[in-house]
Amino acid sequence: ASELSSGINAEYGGNPAPAGTNFAAQFGHMAGGYDAQYYGYMWSEVYSDDMFQTVFKDAGVLSQEAGLKYRTSILQPGGSLDAFDMLGNMLGREPNSNAFFKAKGFTV
């Protein structure tokens, strides 16, 4: 298991485990109560990458137009709308994971 974990980390994460260690045995995030939180954290990254690539990348992070779109689509409704709906309103389409996978180096 240690060799498999180290190989996966080296190939996909660019971060091989040091020789003589067993990263998988001490990485308690996935089995120590943090698993659901980590899952939620990753989904927030999916949506933030989608928002950045769609709205802010070309316009610029200091764009008044992009900032106003964020303010009126996300901040202004607050908890009065479902978050997925607010994000869709901002993007002008249903959110997807393409930007996330591109940011991780995958071809989409």
Short mmCIF file of C-alpha atoms in Angstrom, two decimals:
data_model
loop_
_atom_site.label_atom_id
_atom_site.label_comp_id
_atom_site.label_asym_id
_atom_site.label_seq_id
_atom_site.Cartn_x
_atom_site.Cartn_y
_atom_site.Cartn_z
CA ALA A 1 0.00 0.00 0.00
CA SER A 2 2.87 2.35 0.78
CA GLU A 3 4.45 1.89 -2.65
CA LEU A 4 1.10 2.41 -4.37
CA SER A 5 0.39 5.58 -2.38
CA SER A 6 3.88 6.95 -3.01
CA GLY A 7 3.58 6.21 -6.74
CA ILE A 8 0.22 7.97 -6.98
CA ASN A 9 1.54 10.99 -5.07
CA ALA A 10 4.59 11.18 -7.31
CA GLU A 11 2.66 10.79 -10.57
CA TYR A 12 -0.38 12.96 -9.90
CA GLY A 13 0.58 15.19 -7.02
CA GLY A 14 4.19 15.88 -7.90
CA ASN A 15 5.01 15.14 -4.29
CA PRO A 16 6.56 11.71 -3.70
CA ALA A 17 6.72 10.54 -0.11
CA PRO A 18 10.21 10.47 1.43
CA ALA A 19 11.88 7.05 1.37
CA GLY A 20 11.13 4.89 4.37
CA THR A 21 7.85 6.61 5.19
CA ASN A 22 4.23 5.56 4.78
CA PHE A 23 2.22 8.69 4.01
CA ALA A 24 -1.08 6.81 3.63
CA ALA A 25 -0.78 5.39 7.14
CA GLN A 26 -0.46 8.79 8.79
CA PHE A 27 -2.81 10.84 6.58
CA GLY A 28 -5.80 10.82 8.88
CA HIS A 29 -7.88 13.34 6.95
CA MET A 30 -9.86 10.71 5.09
CA ALA A 31 -10.66 8.47 8.03
CA GLY A 32 -10.37 10.69 11.08
CA GLY A 33 -13.59 12.66 10.94
CA TYR A 34 -12.39 15.25 8.44
CA ASP A 35 -13.58 13.30 5.39
CA ALA A 36 -16.92 15.07 4.86
CA GLN A 37 -15.36 18.47 5.51
CA TYR A 38 -12.61 17.76 3.01
CA TYR A 39 -15.23 16.71 0.46
CA GLY A 40 -17.07 20.01 1.00
CA TYR A 41 -13.82 21.94 0.75
CA MET A 42 -13.03 20.35 -2.61
CA TRP A 43 -16.47 21.26 -3.96
CA SER A 44 -15.92 24.87 -2.89
CA GLU A 45 -12.72 24.80 -4.93
CA VAL A 46 -14.62 23.41 -7.94
CA TYR A 47 -17.07 26.31 -7.79
CA SER A 48 -14.49 29.00 -7.07
CA ASP A 49 -12.36 27.86 -10.03
CA ASP A 50 -15.46 27.95 -12.26
CA MET A 51 -16.33 31.45 -11.04
CA PHE A 52 -12.79 32.75 -11.49
CA GLN A 53 -12.31 31.30 -14.99
CA THR A 54 -15.75 32.41 -16.18
CA VAL A 55 -16.08 35.86 -14.64
CA PHE A 56 -12.79 37.20 -13.28
CA LYS A 57 -9.93 35.81 -15.38
CA ASP A 58 -10.43 37.89 -18.51
CA ALA A 59 -12.05 40.89 -16.81
CA GLY A 60 -9.45 41.03 -14.03
CA VAL A 61 -9.92 40.52 -10.32
CA LEU A 62 -10.29 44.28 -9.79
CA SER A 63 -12.82 44.73 -12.58
CA GLN A 64 -15.71 46.89 -11.44
CA GLU A 65 -18.10 45.01 -13.75
CA ALA A 66 -17.04 41.57 -12.46
CA GLY A 67 -17.14 42.78 -8.86
CA LEU A 68 -20.63 44.20 -9.30
CA LYS A 69 -21.77 40.93 -10.84
CA TYR A 70 -20.39 39.07 -7.81
CA ARG A 71 -22.01 41.52 -5.40
CA THR A 72 -25.45 41.39 -6.99
CA SER A 73 -25.44 37.63 -7.75
CA ILE A 74 -23.79 36.21 -4.62
CA LEU A 75 -23.53 38.72 -1.77
CA GLN A 76 -26.78 40.62 -2.16
CA PRO A 77 -29.14 37.60 -2.09
CA GLY A 78 -27.24 36.15 0.86
CA GLY A 79 -29.13 33.20 2.29
CA SER A 80 -32.37 34.03 0.50
CA LEU A 81 -31.46 31.84 -2.50
CA ASP A 82 -29.85 28.43 -2.82
CA ALA A 83 -26.08 28.82 -3.29
CA PHE A 84 -26.07 26.67 -6.43
CA ASP A 85 -28.76 28.91 -7.96
CA MET A 86 -26.82 32.07 -7.06
CA LEU A 87 -23.70 30.67 -8.69
CA GLY A 88 -25.66 29.71 -11.81
CA ASN A 89 -27.09 33.23 -11.96
CA MET A 90 -23.61 34.70 -11.78
CA LEU A 91 -22.15 32.37 -14.40
CA GLY A 92 -25.16 32.60 -16.72
CA ARG A 93 -25.18 28.79 -16.92
CA GLU A 94 -25.14 25.74 -14.69
CA PRO A 95 -21.82 25.42 -12.81
CA ASN A 96 -19.44 22.66 -13.89
CA SER A 97 -16.06 21.20 -12.90
CA ASN A 98 -14.11 21.93 -16.10
CA ALA A 99 -12.10 24.85 -14.67
CA PHE A 100 -11.22 22.79 -11.58
CA PHE A 101 -9.83 19.94 -13.66
CA LYS A 102 -7.90 22.35 -15.88
CA ALA A 103 -6.39 23.99 -12.79
CA LYS A 104 -5.25 20.53 -11.66
CA GLY A 105 -3.55 19.88 -15.01
CA PHE A 106 -6.12 17.59 -16.58
CA THR A 107 -7.31 17.95 -20.16
CA VAL A 108 -11.04 18.62 -20.31
#
